Coordinates of C-alpha atoms in Angstrom, one line a residue:
M1 CA -9.3 -16.2 -33.1
V2 CA -8.5 -14.3 -29.8
L3 CA -8.4 -15.2 -26.2
I4 CA -8.9 -12.1 -23.9
W5 CA -8.1 -13.0 -20.3
I6 CA -9.3 -10.4 -17.9
T7 CA -7.9 -10.9 -14.3
G8 CA -8.0 -9.1 -11.1
F9 CA -9.3 -9.4 -7.6
S10 CA -12.8 -9.8 -6.6
G11 CA -14.5 -6.4 -7.0
A12 CA -12.2 -5.2 -9.7
G13 CA -14.9 -4.9 -12.3
K14 CA -13.8 -7.9 -14.4
T15 CA -17.4 -9.1 -15.3
T16 CA -18.7 -5.6 -16.0
V17 CA -15.8 -4.7 -18.3
A18 CA -16.0 -8.2 -20.0
K19 CA -19.7 -7.8 -20.7
I20 CA -19.1 -4.5 -22.4
V21 CA -16.2 -5.8 -24.5
Q22 CA -18.5 -8.7 -25.6
E23 CA -21.3 -6.2 -26.6
Q24 CA -18.8 -4.1 -28.4
L25 CA -17.3 -6.9 -30.3
Q26 CA -20.8 -8.3 -31.2
A27 CA -21.8 -4.8 -32.4
K28 CA -18.9 -5.1 -34.9
N29 CA -20.2 -8.6 -36.0
K30 CA -17.5 -10.6 -34.2
N31 CA -18.4 -13.9 -32.6
A32 CA -17.7 -13.1 -29.0
I33 CA -18.2 -15.4 -26.0
L34 CA -17.9 -14.5 -22.5
L35 CA -16.8 -17.1 -19.9
D36 CA -17.3 -15.6 -16.5
G37 CA -15.5 -17.5 -13.9
D38 CA -18.3 -17.5 -11.3
E39 CA -20.9 -18.5 -13.9
V40 CA -18.8 -21.3 -15.3
R41 CA -17.9 -22.7 -12.0
S42 CA -21.7 -22.6 -11.0
A43 CA -22.8 -24.1 -14.3
L44 CA -20.2 -27.1 -13.8
G45 CA -21.3 -27.5 -10.2
L46 CA -17.9 -26.6 -8.9
T47 CA -19.0 -24.5 -6.0
D48 CA -17.8 -26.7 -3.1
N49 CA -14.0 -26.8 -3.1
Y50 CA -11.9 -23.6 -2.9
S51 CA -8.6 -25.2 -2.1
P52 CA -5.5 -23.9 -4.0
E53 CA -5.2 -27.2 -5.8
E54 CA -8.8 -27.2 -6.9
R55 CA -8.6 -23.5 -7.9
K56 CA -5.6 -24.2 -10.1
K57 CA -7.3 -27.2 -11.7
I58 CA -10.4 -25.1 -12.6
A59 CA -8.2 -22.3 -13.7
F60 CA -6.4 -24.6 -16.3
S61 CA -9.9 -25.8 -17.4
Y62 CA -10.9 -22.3 -18.2
A63 CA -7.7 -21.7 -20.0
K64 CA -8.2 -24.9 -22.1
L65 CA -11.9 -24.2 -22.8
G66 CA -10.8 -20.7 -23.9
K67 CA -8.2 -22.0 -26.2
L68 CA -10.6 -24.6 -27.7
L69 CA -13.1 -21.8 -28.5
A70 CA -10.6 -19.4 -29.8
D71 CA -9.1 -22.0 -32.1
Q72 CA -12.6 -22.4 -33.6
G73 CA -12.7 -18.7 -34.5
F74 CA -14.3 -17.1 -31.6
Y75 CA -13.3 -14.1 -29.7
V76 CA -13.2 -15.5 -26.2
I77 CA -13.4 -13.3 -23.2
V78 CA -12.6 -15.0 -19.8
A79 CA -13.2 -12.9 -16.7
T80 CA -11.7 -14.7 -13.7
I81 CA -9.6 -13.9 -10.7
S82 CA -7.0 -16.3 -12.3
M83 CA -4.7 -16.4 -9.2
F84 CA -1.9 -18.5 -10.8
E85 CA 0.9 -17.0 -12.9
D86 CA 1.6 -20.5 -14.4
V87 CA -1.9 -20.5 -15.9
R88 CA -1.5 -17.1 -17.5
Q89 CA 1.8 -18.2 -18.9
W90 CA 0.2 -21.3 -20.3
N91 CA -2.2 -19.1 -22.0
R92 CA 0.6 -17.0 -23.5
R93 CA 2.5 -20.1 -24.8
N94 CA -0.6 -21.8 -26.2
N95 CA -2.5 -19.0 -27.8
S96 CA -1.2 -17.2 -30.8
H97 CA -3.6 -14.3 -30.2
Y98 CA -3.8 -13.7 -26.4
L99 CA -4.4 -10.5 -24.6
E100 CA -4.0 -10.5 -20.9
V101 CA -5.7 -7.6 -19.0
Y102 CA -5.1 -6.9 -15.4
L103 CA -7.7 -4.8 -13.7
K104 CA -5.9 -3.5 -10.7
V105 CA -8.0 -2.0 -7.8
S106 CA -6.8 -0.9 -4.5
E107 CA -7.8 -2.8 -1.3
E108 CA -9.7 0.3 -0.1
E109 CA -11.7 0.4 -3.4
R110 CA -12.4 -3.4 -3.3
R111 CA -13.8 -3.1 0.2
I112 CA -16.2 -0.4 -1.0
R113 CA -17.3 -2.3 -4.0
D114 CA -17.3 -5.8 -2.3
P115 CA -19.9 -7.4 -4.5
K116 CA -19.6 -10.8 -2.8
S117 CA -19.2 -9.5 0.8
L118 CA -15.9 -11.3 1.0
Y119 CA -14.3 -8.4 2.9
Q120 CA -17.0 -8.5 5.4
T121 CA -16.7 -12.3 6.1
G122 CA -13.0 -12.6 6.5
Q123 CA -12.6 -14.4 3.2
E124 CA -10.4 -11.6 2.0
L125 CA -7.3 -13.6 2.9
V126 CA -7.6 -15.2 -0.4
E127 CA -7.7 -11.8 -2.0
Q128 CA -4.8 -10.2 0.0
G129 CA -2.1 -12.1 -1.7
V130 CA -2.2 -15.4 0.3
L131 CA -2.9 -17.2 -2.9
Y132 CA -3.2 -14.6 -5.6
E133 CA -0.1 -14.2 -7.8
E134 CA -0.4 -10.7 -9.5
P135 CA 0.3 -10.8 -13.3
Q136 CA 4.1 -10.4 -13.9
N137 CA 3.7 -8.9 -17.4
P138 CA 0.1 -8.3 -18.5
D139 CA -0.5 -6.9 -22.0
M140 CA -2.7 -4.2 -20.4
L141 CA -2.7 -2.8 -16.9
L142 CA -5.8 -0.8 -16.1
E143 CA -5.9 0.8 -12.7
A144 CA -9.1 2.1 -11.0
G145 CA -7.0 5.2 -9.9
Q146 CA -6.8 6.3 -13.4
K147 CA -10.5 7.2 -13.1
L148 CA -11.3 5.1 -16.1
Q149 CA -14.9 4.1 -16.5
P150 CA -15.8 0.5 -17.5
E151 CA -16.7 1.6 -21.0
D152 CA -13.4 3.3 -21.4
M153 CA -11.6 0.2 -20.3
A154 CA -13.7 -2.0 -22.6
A155 CA -12.9 0.3 -25.5
M156 CA -9.1 0.1 -24.9
I157 CA -9.4 -3.7 -24.8
Q158 CA -11.6 -3.8 -27.9
Q159 CA -9.1 -1.7 -29.8
A160 CA -6.2 -3.8 -28.8
V161 CA -8.0 -7.0 -29.9
L162 CA -9.0 -5.6 -33.2
D163 CA -5.3 -4.6 -33.9
F164 CA -4.3 -8.3 -33.9

């Protein structure tokens, strides 16, 4: 059916927004599945290696799993940092109904939110563009500076998806 790919830095609100999108779609009797990057990684026991190569391999796994489920008629919401532009481009080429959403949050706001304490432990190098390739042409760019609440963002995403 549809692959909704929500990307952004750690602390952008991806999981929060994705859960609301899932709830909203389910309230409209849509079969919506949420694949949260952290939860999928943990469920598959992939928590040991964070090398760029391993991250890309896992990202392609998320993309292929999302496509597999979307092809079976599900509304699939993937919430992941999704560092690599080539993975997002693969999604665009291989899914007829694909919505890429970039939740953009300033570094200052990420430091305030910091749900994983990445910015306190020095792991923020991964987050500051060392590996992260910002989306070149997302279908939706939602910025925290717009003062949108997660519910507002989710409603915008849901409307875009239902317009497919």
